[in-house]
Amino acid sequence: MNSAQKFAWSNLIIIGITLTLSGTITLLFAPQHGIPLIGLLGLVGISSAVFRKRRRRGGINFDERDRLIYERSLTAAHLVFWPFFVAACMLPWLVFRSSGSVPVYMLPMILGGGGVIAIVVQSLAILLQYGWRDKDGDK
Amino acid sequence: MNRAQKIARFSLIVVLIALTLSAIAVCALYFVVGLPIRRALGGFAFISVVGLCGLSPVLFRKEKGQVEFDERDLLIHKKASLAAYSIFWLLFVAACMVPFFILGPKGTISVKYLPAMVFGGMVTVMLVQSIVTLEEYGWRGKGEKS
């Protein structure tokens, strides 16, 4: 399994665990206990640093094919992100425009939702292109 | 001047016209007409002029039988998109987190801020993509046609 696949898997696992944990605790106890756990999504930033470490040591683990897959996955992420972003901003405007204001905590929610969707789609696109499992010769 | 340059130049001109008209309208409504700032911001409706960018594929059609897009064009397009989205994400994070930190978690914000974020994001992406494309190819024609 190469570094991009590991990166994609780690993102999916971190996001999956975080959302499950946060959702479960919110349902079982209270939102004020569950919602702060969403901060665990910050671990996604660490997975990028961990799985790119080998490249800095001089080993070639990123060729033209990897670059193409990475670029395609970014394109897919933004193709899904934009409709979400437009809907997340325009639907509240349509619903609440008579009241004139929305709670400010909606903004970090839009940002977090957009970020999670973009990362999940990017990771899925990476795994769909490389394959979900290890193949001989991949490092 | 090739097709990508023409489209980038057209988009840049349209976006700048839209921003200028919006700024003039807001200033005129606030300073000349004397409307309160909340109503004067309605002048930003001129930003919808940006919709004219959707005409660029019709205005700058591909010529049949000619190679319009090679590896260099693709690389420039990728660079322009990367730059545009890098700046978009920085502004998006700032636009979401700065009001949250200023107003606090219990604050409220005008619902008009949300569509403004969408239009701001679109304008940013188009503006940066056009500028980087023109910066990479050059701002004027150099005799190339493909």
PDB file of C-alpha atoms in Angstrom:
ATOM      1  CA  MET A   1       0.000   0.000   0.000  1.00  0.00           C
ATOM      2  CA  ASN A   2       1.550   3.324  -1.008  1.00  0.00           C
ATOM      3  CA  SER A   3       1.636   6.546   1.019  1.00  0.00           C
ATOM      4  CA  ALA A   4      -1.381   8.074  -0.766  1.00  0.00           C
ATOM      5  CA  GLN A   5      -3.503   5.030   0.010  1.00  0.00           C
ATOM      6  CA  LYS A   6      -2.393   5.088   3.660  1.00  0.00           C
ATOM      7  CA  PHE A   7      -3.161   8.817   3.773  1.00  0.00           C
ATOM      8  CA  ALA A   8      -6.651   8.211   2.334  1.00  0.00           C
ATOM      9  CA  TRP A   9      -7.377   5.305   4.684  1.00  0.00           C
ATOM     10  CA  SER A  10      -6.218   7.241   7.743  1.00  0.00           C
ATOM     11  CA  ASN A  11      -8.437  10.214   6.778  1.00  0.00           C
ATOM     12  CA  LEU A  12     -11.477   7.979   6.363  1.00  0.00           C
ATOM     13  CA  ILE A  13     -10.813   6.168   9.649  1.00  0.00           C
ATOM     14  CA  ILE A  14     -10.266   9.392  11.627  1.00  0.00           C
ATOM     15  CA  ILE A  15     -13.399  11.024  10.167  1.00  0.00           C
ATOM     16  CA  GLY A  16     -15.462   7.864  10.669  1.00  0.00           C
ATOM     17  CA  ILE A  17     -14.394   7.410  14.307  1.00  0.00           C
ATOM     18  CA  THR A  18     -14.823  11.113  15.124  1.00  0.00           C
ATOM     19  CA  LEU A  19     -18.316  11.407  13.644  1.00  0.00           C
ATOM     20  CA  THR A  20     -19.472   8.127  15.210  1.00  0.00           C
ATOM     21  CA  LEU A  21     -18.079   9.036  18.639  1.00  0.00           C
ATOM     22  CA  SER A  22     -19.441  12.561  18.545  1.00  0.00           C
ATOM     23  CA  GLY A  23     -22.870  11.424  17.287  1.00  0.00           C
ATOM     24  CA  THR A  24     -23.143   8.630  19.864  1.00  0.00           C
ATOM     25  CA  ILE A  25     -22.183  10.825  22.822  1.00  0.00           C
ATOM     26  CA  THR A  26     -24.528  13.579  21.594  1.00  0.00           C
ATOM     27  CA  LEU A  27     -27.408  11.106  21.411  1.00  0.00           C
ATOM     28  CA  LEU A  28     -26.627   9.350  24.711  1.00  0.00           C
ATOM     29  CA  PHE A  29     -25.711  12.369  26.841  1.00  0.00           C
ATOM     30  CA  ALA A  30     -25.952  15.945  25.546  1.00  0.00           C
ATOM     31  CA  PRO A  31     -24.767  18.001  22.541  1.00  0.00           C
ATOM     32  CA  GLN A  32     -22.377  20.000  24.731  1.00  0.00           C
ATOM     33  CA  HIS A  33     -20.472  16.756  25.480  1.00  0.00           C
ATOM     34  CA  GLY A  34     -20.526  15.343  21.937  1.00  0.00           C
ATOM     35  CA  ILE A  35     -19.893  18.368  19.726  1.00  0.00           C
ATOM     36  CA  PRO A  36     -16.440  19.274  21.160  1.00  0.00           C
ATOM     37  CA  LEU A  37     -15.226  15.807  20.120  1.00  0.00           C
ATOM     38  CA  ILE A  38     -15.436  17.003  16.498  1.00  0.00           C
ATOM     39  CA  GLY A  39     -12.102  18.664  17.279  1.00  0.00           C
ATOM     40  CA  LEU A  40     -10.576  15.185  16.829  1.00  0.00           C
ATOM     41  CA  LEU A  41     -10.870  15.878  13.083  1.00  0.00           C
ATOM     42  CA  GLY A  42      -7.685  17.894  13.534  1.00  0.00           C
ATOM     43  CA  LEU A  43      -5.838  14.543  13.537  1.00  0.00           C
ATOM     44  CA  VAL A  44      -6.368  14.541   9.743  1.00  0.00           C
ATOM     45  CA  GLY A  45      -3.619  17.174   9.589  1.00  0.00           C
ATOM     46  CA  ILE A  46      -1.210  14.777  11.296  1.00  0.00           C
ATOM     47  CA  SER A  47      -1.867  11.921   8.842  1.00  0.00           C
ATOM     48  CA  SER A  48      -0.709  14.125   5.969  1.00  0.00           C
ATOM     49  CA  ALA A  49       2.563  14.880   7.776  1.00  0.00           C
ATOM     50  CA  VAL A  50       3.136  11.233   8.786  1.00  0.00           C
ATOM     51  CA  PHE A  51       2.592   9.663   5.359  1.00  0.00           C
ATOM     52  CA  ARG A  52       4.649  12.212   3.442  1.00  0.00           C
ATOM     53  CA  LYS A  53       7.686  11.709   5.668  1.00  0.00           C
ATOM     54  CA  ARG A  54       9.343   9.115   3.429  1.00  0.00           C
ATOM     55  CA  ARG A  55       9.371  11.451   0.422  1.00  0.00           C
ATOM     56  CA  ARG A  56      11.612  13.903   2.266  1.00  0.00           C
ATOM     57  CA  ARG A  57      14.230  11.177   2.850  1.00  0.00           C
ATOM     58  CA  GLY A  58      14.959  10.994  -0.868  1.00  0.00           C
ATOM     59  CA  GLY A  59      12.933   7.925  -1.828  1.00  0.00           C
ATOM     60  CA  ILE A  60      10.869   8.265  -5.006  1.00  0.00           C
ATOM     61  CA  ASN A  61       7.309   7.466  -4.066  1.00  0.00           C
ATOM     62  CA  PHE A  62       5.432   9.973  -6.226  1.00  0.00           C
ATOM     63  CA  ASP A  63       5.543   9.634 -10.016  1.00  0.00           C
ATOM     64  CA  GLU A  64       3.392  10.980 -12.900  1.00  0.00           C
ATOM     65  CA  ARG A  65       0.642   8.440 -12.273  1.00  0.00           C
ATOM     66  CA  ASP A  66       0.463   9.360  -8.604  1.00  0.00           C
ATOM     67  CA  ARG A  67       0.328  13.039  -9.534  1.00  0.00           C
ATOM     68  CA  LEU A  68      -2.526  12.383 -11.977  1.00  0.00           C
ATOM     69  CA  ILE A  69      -4.459  10.417  -9.344  1.00  0.00           C
ATOM     70  CA  TYR A  70      -3.871  13.160  -6.772  1.00  0.00           C
ATOM     71  CA  GLU A  71      -5.071  15.868  -9.185  1.00  0.00           C
ATOM     72  CA  ARG A  72      -8.151  13.856 -10.175  1.00  0.00           C
ATOM     73  CA  SER A  73      -9.022  13.284  -6.531  1.00  0.00           C
ATOM     74  CA  LEU A  74      -8.740  17.024  -5.819  1.00  0.00           C
ATOM     75  CA  THR A  75     -11.006  17.756  -8.799  1.00  0.00           C
ATOM     76  CA  ALA A  76     -13.571  15.232  -7.521  1.00  0.00           C
ATOM     77  CA  ALA A  77     -13.403  16.768  -4.037  1.00  0.00           C
ATOM     78  CA  HIS A  78     -14.120  20.250  -5.359  1.00  0.00           C
ATOM     79  CA  LEU A  79     -16.870  18.983  -7.688  1.00  0.00           C
ATOM     80  CA  VAL A  80     -18.725  17.685  -4.637  1.00  0.00           C
ATOM     81  CA  PHE A  81     -17.707  20.547  -2.336  1.00  0.00           C
ATOM     82  CA  TRP A  82     -19.167  23.348  -4.513  1.00  0.00           C
ATOM     83  CA  PRO A  83     -22.795  22.117  -4.615  1.00  0.00           C
ATOM     84  CA  PHE A  84     -22.576  21.527  -0.846  1.00  0.00           C
ATOM     85  CA  PHE A  85     -21.162  25.022  -0.257  1.00  0.00           C
ATOM     86  CA  VAL A  86     -23.812  26.707  -2.427  1.00  0.00           C
ATOM     87  CA  ALA A  87     -26.639  24.687  -0.814  1.00  0.00           C
ATOM     88  CA  ALA A  88     -25.309  25.250   2.720  1.00  0.00           C
ATOM     89  CA  CYS A  89     -25.270  29.008   2.152  1.00  0.00           C
ATOM     90  CA  MET A  90     -28.378  29.477   0.011  1.00  0.00           C
ATOM     91  CA  LEU A  91     -30.838  27.168   1.807  1.00  0.00           C
ATOM     92  CA  PRO A  92     -30.552  28.962   5.196  1.00  0.00           C
ATOM     93  CA  TRP A  93     -30.937  32.238   3.313  1.00  0.00           C
ATOM     94  CA  LEU A  94     -34.163  30.973   1.715  1.00  0.00           C
ATOM     95  CA  VAL A  95     -35.487  29.603   5.015  1.00  0.00           C
ATOM     96  CA  PHE A  96     -34.478  32.402   7.419  1.00  0.00           C
ATOM     97  CA  ARG A  97     -34.595  35.491   5.211  1.00  0.00           C
ATOM     98  CA  SER A  98     -37.804  36.684   6.857  1.00  0.00           C
ATOM     99  CA  SER A  99     -36.230  36.568  10.317  1.00  0.00           C
ATOM    100  CA  GLY A 100     -33.123  38.307   8.948  1.00  0.00           C
ATOM    101  CA  SER A 101     -30.440  36.602  11.043  1.00  0.00           C
ATOM    102  CA  VAL A 102     -28.879  33.226  11.714  1.00  0.00           C
ATOM    103  CA  PRO A 103     -26.745  31.988  14.650  1.00  0.00           C
ATOM    104  CA  VAL A 104     -23.075  32.680  14.001  1.00  0.00           C
ATOM    105  CA  TYR A 105     -22.120  29.087  14.895  1.00  0.00           C
ATOM    106  CA  MET A 106     -23.572  28.085  11.502  1.00  0.00           C
ATOM    107  CA  LEU A 107     -20.446  29.452   9.829  1.00  0.00           C
ATOM    108  CA  PRO A 108     -17.967  27.022  11.475  1.00  0.00           C
ATOM    109  CA  MET A 109     -20.517  24.263  10.814  1.00  0.00           C
ATOM    110  CA  ILE A 110     -20.518  25.102   7.077  1.00  0.00           C
ATOM    111  CA  LEU A 111     -16.711  25.247   7.109  1.00  0.00           C
ATOM    112  CA  GLY A 112     -16.385  21.941   8.971  1.00  0.00           C
ATOM    113  CA  GLY A 113     -18.999  20.219   6.828  1.00  0.00           C
ATOM    114  CA  GLY A 114     -17.359  21.443   3.628  1.00  0.00           C
ATOM    115  CA  GLY A 115     -13.916  20.380   4.825  1.00  0.00           C
ATOM    116  CA  VAL A 116     -15.099  16.913   5.868  1.00  0.00           C
ATOM    117  CA  ILE A 117     -16.953  16.369   2.578  1.00  0.00           C
ATOM    118  CA  ALA A 118     -13.939  17.495   0.534  1.00  0.00           C
ATOM    119  CA  ILE A 119     -11.543  15.226   2.482  1.00  0.00           C
ATOM    120  CA  VAL A 120     -13.879  12.207   2.368  1.00  0.00           C
ATOM    121  CA  VAL A 121     -14.447  12.556  -1.399  1.00  0.00           C
ATOM    122  CA  GLN A 122     -10.725  13.075  -2.016  1.00  0.00           C
ATOM    123  CA  SER A 123      -9.866   9.981   0.034  1.00  0.00           C
ATOM    124  CA  LEU A 124     -12.542   7.867  -1.681  1.00  0.00           C
ATOM    125  CA  ALA A 125     -11.347   9.050  -5.104  1.00  0.00           C
ATOM    126  CA  ILE A 126      -7.741   8.116  -4.206  1.00  0.00           C
ATOM    127  CA  LEU A 127      -8.777   4.655  -3.034  1.00  0.00           C
ATOM    128  CA  LEU A 128     -11.055   4.067  -6.037  1.00  0.00           C
ATOM    129  CA  GLN A 129      -8.214   4.859  -8.428  1.00  0.00           C
ATOM    130  CA  TYR A 130      -5.419   2.931  -6.685  1.00  0.00           C
ATOM    131  CA  GLY A 131      -7.610   0.157  -5.364  1.00  0.00           C
ATOM    132  CA  TRP A 132      -8.762  -0.389  -1.790  1.00  0.00           C
ATOM    133  CA  ARG A 133      -6.187  -2.966  -0.851  1.00  0.00           C
ATOM    134  CA  ASP A 134      -2.454  -3.512  -1.090  1.00  0.00           C
ATOM    135  CA  LYS A 135      -1.114  -4.675  -4.466  1.00  0.00           C
ATOM    136  CA  ASP A 136       2.261  -6.295  -5.146  1.00  0.00           C
ATOM    137  CA  GLY A 137       4.967  -3.750  -5.788  1.00  0.00           C
ATOM    138  CA  ASP A 138       3.226  -0.793  -4.176  1.00  0.00           C
ATOM    139  CA  LYS A 139       5.098   0.873  -1.338  1.00  0.00           C
TER     140      LYS A 139
ATOM    141  CA  MET B   1      -3.659  35.278 -28.241  1.00  0.00           C
ATOM    142  CA  ASN B   2      -5.009  31.762 -27.629  1.00  0.00           C
ATOM    143  CA  ARG B   3      -8.511  30.740 -26.478  1.00  0.00           C
ATOM    144  CA  ALA B   4      -7.581  30.303 -22.791  1.00  0.00           C
ATOM    145  CA  GLN B   5      -6.054  33.802 -22.730  1.00  0.00           C
ATOM    146  CA  LYS B   6      -9.133  35.316 -24.363  1.00  0.00           C
ATOM    147  CA  ILE B   7     -11.443  33.584 -21.859  1.00  0.00           C
ATOM    148  CA  ALA B   8      -9.243  34.660 -18.920  1.00  0.00           C
ATOM    149  CA  ARG B   9      -9.113  38.257 -20.162  1.00  0.00           C
ATOM    150  CA  PHE B  10     -12.882  38.312 -20.720  1.00  0.00           C
ATOM    151  CA  SER B  11     -13.555  36.893 -17.231  1.00  0.00           C
ATOM    152  CA  LEU B  12     -11.164  39.380 -15.633  1.00  0.00           C
ATOM    153  CA  ILE B  13     -12.817  42.336 -17.392  1.00  0.00           C
ATOM    154  CA  VAL B  14     -16.338  41.153 -16.488  1.00  0.00           C
ATOM    155  CA  VAL B  15     -15.438  40.529 -12.822  1.00  0.00           C
ATOM    156  CA  LEU B  16     -13.708  43.910 -12.502  1.00  0.00           C
ATOM    157  CA  ILE B  17     -16.680  45.681 -14.143  1.00  0.00           C
ATOM    158  CA  ALA B  18     -19.078  43.890 -11.768  1.00  0.00           C
ATOM    159  CA  LEU B  19     -17.011  44.834  -8.702  1.00  0.00           C
ATOM    160  CA  THR B  20     -16.621  48.446  -9.846  1.00  0.00           C
ATOM    161  CA  LEU B  21     -20.344  48.852 -10.602  1.00  0.00           C
ATOM    162  CA  SER B  22     -21.225  47.310  -7.221  1.00  0.00           C
ATOM    163  CA  ALA B  23     -18.855  49.630  -5.361  1.00  0.00           C
ATOM    164  CA  ILE B  24     -20.190  52.691  -7.244  1.00  0.00           C
ATOM    165  CA  ALA B  25     -23.810  51.659  -6.576  1.00  0.00           C
ATOM    166  CA  VAL B  26     -23.212  51.105  -2.855  1.00  0.00           C
ATOM    167  CA  CYS B  27     -21.383  54.447  -2.532  1.00  0.00           C
ATOM    168  CA  ALA B  28     -24.084  56.287  -4.529  1.00  0.00           C
ATOM    169  CA  LEU B  29     -26.923  54.776  -2.485  1.00  0.00           C
ATOM    170  CA  TYR B  30     -25.176  55.551   0.807  1.00  0.00           C
ATOM    171  CA  PHE B  31     -23.593  58.953   0.192  1.00  0.00           C
ATOM    172  CA  VAL B  32     -25.800  60.487  -2.538  1.00  0.00           C
ATOM    173  CA  VAL B  33     -29.239  58.990  -1.895  1.00  0.00           C
ATOM    174  CA  GLY B  34     -28.634  58.766   1.870  1.00  0.00           C
ATOM    175  CA  LEU B  35     -29.960  55.259   2.448  1.00  0.00           C
ATOM    176  CA  PRO B  36     -28.858  53.407   5.611  1.00  0.00           C
ATOM    177  CA  ILE B  37     -25.847  51.138   5.012  1.00  0.00           C
ATOM    178  CA  ARG B  38     -27.923  47.935   5.260  1.00  0.00           C
ATOM    179  CA  ARG B  39     -30.115  49.045   2.353  1.00  0.00           C
ATOM    180  CA  ALA B  40     -27.264  50.646   0.429  1.00  0.00           C
ATOM    181  CA  LEU B  41     -25.529  47.260   0.341  1.00  0.00           C
ATOM    182  CA  GLY B  42     -28.280  46.260  -2.087  1.00  0.00           C
ATOM    183  CA  GLY B  43     -26.049  47.921  -4.684  1.00  0.00           C
ATOM    184  CA  PHE B  44     -24.046  44.715  -4.618  1.00  0.00           C
ATOM    185  CA  ALA B  45     -26.776  43.305  -6.895  1.00  0.00           C
ATOM    186  CA  PHE B  46     -24.511  44.489  -9.729  1.00  0.00           C
ATOM    187  CA  ILE B  47     -22.256  41.545  -8.883  1.00  0.00           C
ATOM    188  CA  SER B  48     -24.711  39.453 -10.925  1.00  0.00           C
ATOM    189  CA  VAL B  49     -22.994  40.927 -14.020  1.00  0.00           C
ATOM    190  CA  VAL B  50     -20.442  38.148 -13.337  1.00  0.00           C
ATOM    191  CA  GLY B  51     -23.011  35.774 -14.868  1.00  0.00           C
ATOM    192  CA  LEU B  52     -21.850  37.073 -18.274  1.00  0.00           C
ATOM    193  CA  CYS B  53     -18.745  34.902 -17.808  1.00  0.00           C
ATOM    194  CA  GLY B  54     -21.004  31.961 -18.612  1.00  0.00           C
ATOM    195  CA  LEU B  55     -21.092  33.230 -22.202  1.00  0.00           C
ATOM    196  CA  SER B  56     -17.346  32.758 -22.684  1.00  0.00           C
ATOM    197  CA  PRO B  57     -17.602  29.210 -24.183  1.00  0.00           C
ATOM    198  CA  VAL B  58     -20.065  30.610 -26.754  1.00  0.00           C
ATOM    199  CA  LEU B  59     -18.080  33.766 -27.487  1.00  0.00           C
ATOM    200  CA  PHE B  60     -14.765  31.930 -27.778  1.00  0.00           C
ATOM    201  CA  ARG B  61     -15.697  28.755 -29.599  1.00  0.00           C
ATOM    202  CA  LYS B  62     -13.256  25.931 -30.291  1.00  0.00           C
ATOM    203  CA  GLU B  63     -12.165  25.835 -33.912  1.00  0.00           C
ATOM    204  CA  LYS B  64     -12.859  22.488 -35.514  1.00  0.00           C
ATOM    205  CA  GLY B  65      -9.890  20.372 -36.574  1.00  0.00           C
ATOM    206  CA  GLN B  66      -7.322  22.353 -34.577  1.00  0.00           C
ATOM    207  CA  VAL B  67      -5.420  21.309 -31.487  1.00  0.00           C
ATOM    208  CA  GLU B  68      -6.589  23.860 -28.909  1.00  0.00           C
ATOM    209  CA  PHE B  69      -5.135  22.437 -25.698  1.00  0.00           C
ATOM    210  CA  ASP B  70      -1.732  20.793 -25.253  1.00  0.00           C
ATOM    211  CA  GLU B  71       0.302  19.704 -22.198  1.00  0.00           C
ATOM    212  CA  ARG B  72       1.545  23.237 -21.537  1.00  0.00           C
ATOM    213  CA  ASP B  73      -2.003  24.612 -21.570  1.00  0.00           C
ATOM    214  CA  LEU B  74      -3.075  21.844 -19.215  1.00  0.00           C
ATOM    215  CA  LEU B  75      -0.215  22.666 -16.826  1.00  0.00           C
ATOM    216  CA  ILE B  76      -1.118  26.355 -16.863  1.00  0.00           C
ATOM    217  CA  HIS B  77      -4.771  25.506 -16.247  1.00  0.00           C
ATOM    218  CA  LYS B  78      -3.811  23.300 -13.282  1.00  0.00           C
ATOM    219  CA  LYS B  79      -1.547  25.988 -11.817  1.00  0.00           C
ATOM    220  CA  ALA B  80      -4.273  28.602 -12.175  1.00  0.00           C
ATOM    221  CA  SER B  81      -6.868  26.344 -10.504  1.00  0.00           C
ATOM    222  CA  LEU B  82      -4.469  25.465  -7.674  1.00  0.00           C
ATOM    223  CA  ALA B  83      -3.729  29.142  -7.008  1.00  0.00           C
ATOM    224  CA  ALA B  84      -7.426  30.044  -7.158  1.00  0.00           C
ATOM    225  CA  TYR B  85      -8.501  27.342  -4.727  1.00  0.00           C
ATOM    226  CA  SER B  86      -5.565  27.977  -2.366  1.00  0.00           C
ATOM    227  CA  ILE B  87      -6.695  31.586  -1.980  1.00  0.00           C
ATOM    228  CA  PHE B  88     -10.373  30.588  -1.903  1.00  0.00           C
ATOM    229  CA  TRP B  89      -9.817  28.226   1.062  1.00  0.00           C
ATOM    230  CA  LEU B  90      -7.862  30.833   3.036  1.00  0.00           C
ATOM    231  CA  LEU B  91     -10.648  33.388   2.541  1.00  0.00           C
ATOM    232  CA  PHE B  92     -13.364  30.790   3.225  1.00  0.00           C
ATOM    233  CA  VAL B  93     -11.808  29.824   6.565  1.00  0.00           C
ATOM    234  CA  ALA B  94     -11.381  33.508   7.472  1.00  0.00           C
ATOM    235  CA  ALA B  95     -14.960  34.362   6.409  1.00  0.00           C
ATOM    236  CA  CYS B  96     -16.323  31.577   8.622  1.00  0.00           C
ATOM    237  CA  MET B  97     -14.097  31.896  11.692  1.00  0.00           C
ATOM    238  CA  VAL B  98     -13.533  35.658  12.055  1.00  0.00           C
ATOM    239  CA  PRO B  99     -17.245  36.510  12.669  1.00  0.00           C
ATOM    240  CA  PHE B 100     -17.450  33.534  15.056  1.00  0.00           C
ATOM    241  CA  PHE B 101     -14.519  34.784  17.132  1.00  0.00           C
ATOM    242  CA  ILE B 102     -15.718  38.410  17.076  1.00  0.00           C
ATOM    243  CA  LEU B 103     -19.389  37.778  17.917  1.00  0.00           C
ATOM    244  CA  GLY B 104     -18.941  34.712  20.120  1.00  0.00           C
ATOM    245  CA  PRO B 105     -20.831  31.406  19.937  1.00  0.00           C
ATOM    246  CA  LYS B 106     -24.140  32.976  21.004  1.00  0.00           C
ATOM    247  CA  GLY B 107     -24.043  35.808  18.472  1.00  0.00           C
ATOM    248  CA  THR B 108     -26.163  36.147  15.368  1.00  0.00           C
ATOM    249  CA  ILE B 109     -25.296  37.314  11.902  1.00  0.00           C
ATOM    250  CA  SER B 110     -27.359  38.736   9.039  1.00  0.00           C
ATOM    251  CA  VAL B 111     -28.604  35.960   6.789  1.00  0.00           C
ATOM    252  CA  LYS B 112     -27.439  38.012   3.782  1.00  0.00           C
ATOM    253  CA  TYR B 113     -23.867  37.147   4.789  1.00  0.00           C
ATOM    254  CA  LEU B 114     -24.328  33.576   3.507  1.00  0.00           C
ATOM    255  CA  PRO B 115     -25.111  34.370  -0.172  1.00  0.00           C
ATOM    256  CA  ALA B 116     -22.376  37.018   0.002  1.00  0.00           C
ATOM    257  CA  MET B 117     -19.941  34.211   0.905  1.00  0.00           C
ATOM    258  CA  VAL B 118     -21.010  32.208  -2.164  1.00  0.00           C
ATOM    259  CA  PHE B 119     -20.647  35.171  -4.531  1.00  0.00           C
ATOM    260  CA  GLY B 120     -17.402  36.218  -2.870  1.00  0.00           C
ATOM    261  CA  GLY B 121     -16.035  32.698  -3.301  1.00  0.00           C
ATOM    262  CA  MET B 122     -17.034  32.534  -6.966  1.00  0.00           C
ATOM    263  CA  VAL B 123     -15.579  35.963  -7.720  1.00  0.00           C
ATOM    264  CA  THR B 124     -12.337  35.094  -5.915  1.00  0.00           C
ATOM    265  CA  VAL B 125     -11.885  31.859  -7.840  1.00  0.00           C
ATOM    266  CA  MET B 126     -12.622  33.497 -11.201  1.00  0.00           C
ATOM    267  CA  LEU B 127     -10.445  36.518 -10.505  1.00  0.00           C
ATOM    268  CA  VAL B 128      -7.394  34.579  -9.301  1.00  0.00           C
ATOM    269  CA  GLN B 129      -7.731  31.936 -12.029  1.00  0.00           C
ATOM    270  CA  SER B 130      -7.872  34.632 -14.724  1.00  0.00           C
ATOM    271  CA  ILE B 131      -4.934  36.594 -13.321  1.00  0.00           C
ATOM    272  CA  VAL B 132      -2.727  33.491 -12.963  1.00  0.00           C
ATOM    273  CA  THR B 133      -3.664  32.288 -16.468  1.00  0.00           C
ATOM    274  CA  LEU B 134      -2.752  35.673 -17.966  1.00  0.00           C
ATOM    275  CA  GLU B 135       0.392  35.868 -15.840  1.00  0.00           C
ATOM    276  CA  GLU B 136       1.530  32.446 -17.083  1.00  0.00           C
ATOM    277  CA  TYR B 137       0.765  33.000 -20.796  1.00  0.00           C
ATOM    278  CA  GLY B 138       1.498  36.716 -20.811  1.00  0.00           C
ATOM    279  CA  TRP B 139      -1.007  39.558 -20.759  1.00  0.00           C
ATOM    280  CA  ARG B 140      -0.779  40.250 -24.499  1.00  0.00           C
ATOM    281  CA  GLY B 141      -0.799  38.104 -27.631  1.00  0.00           C
ATOM    282  CA  LYS B 142       2.570  36.798 -28.790  1.00  0.00           C
ATOM    283  CA  GLY B 143       1.497  35.566 -32.187  1.00  0.00           C
ATOM    284  CA  GLU B 144       0.394  32.132 -31.050  1.00  0.00           C
ATOM    285  CA  LYS B 145      -3.014  30.916 -32.186  1.00  0.00           C
ATOM    286  CA  SER B 146      -3.441  27.471 -30.679  1.00  0.00           C
TER     287      SER B 146
END
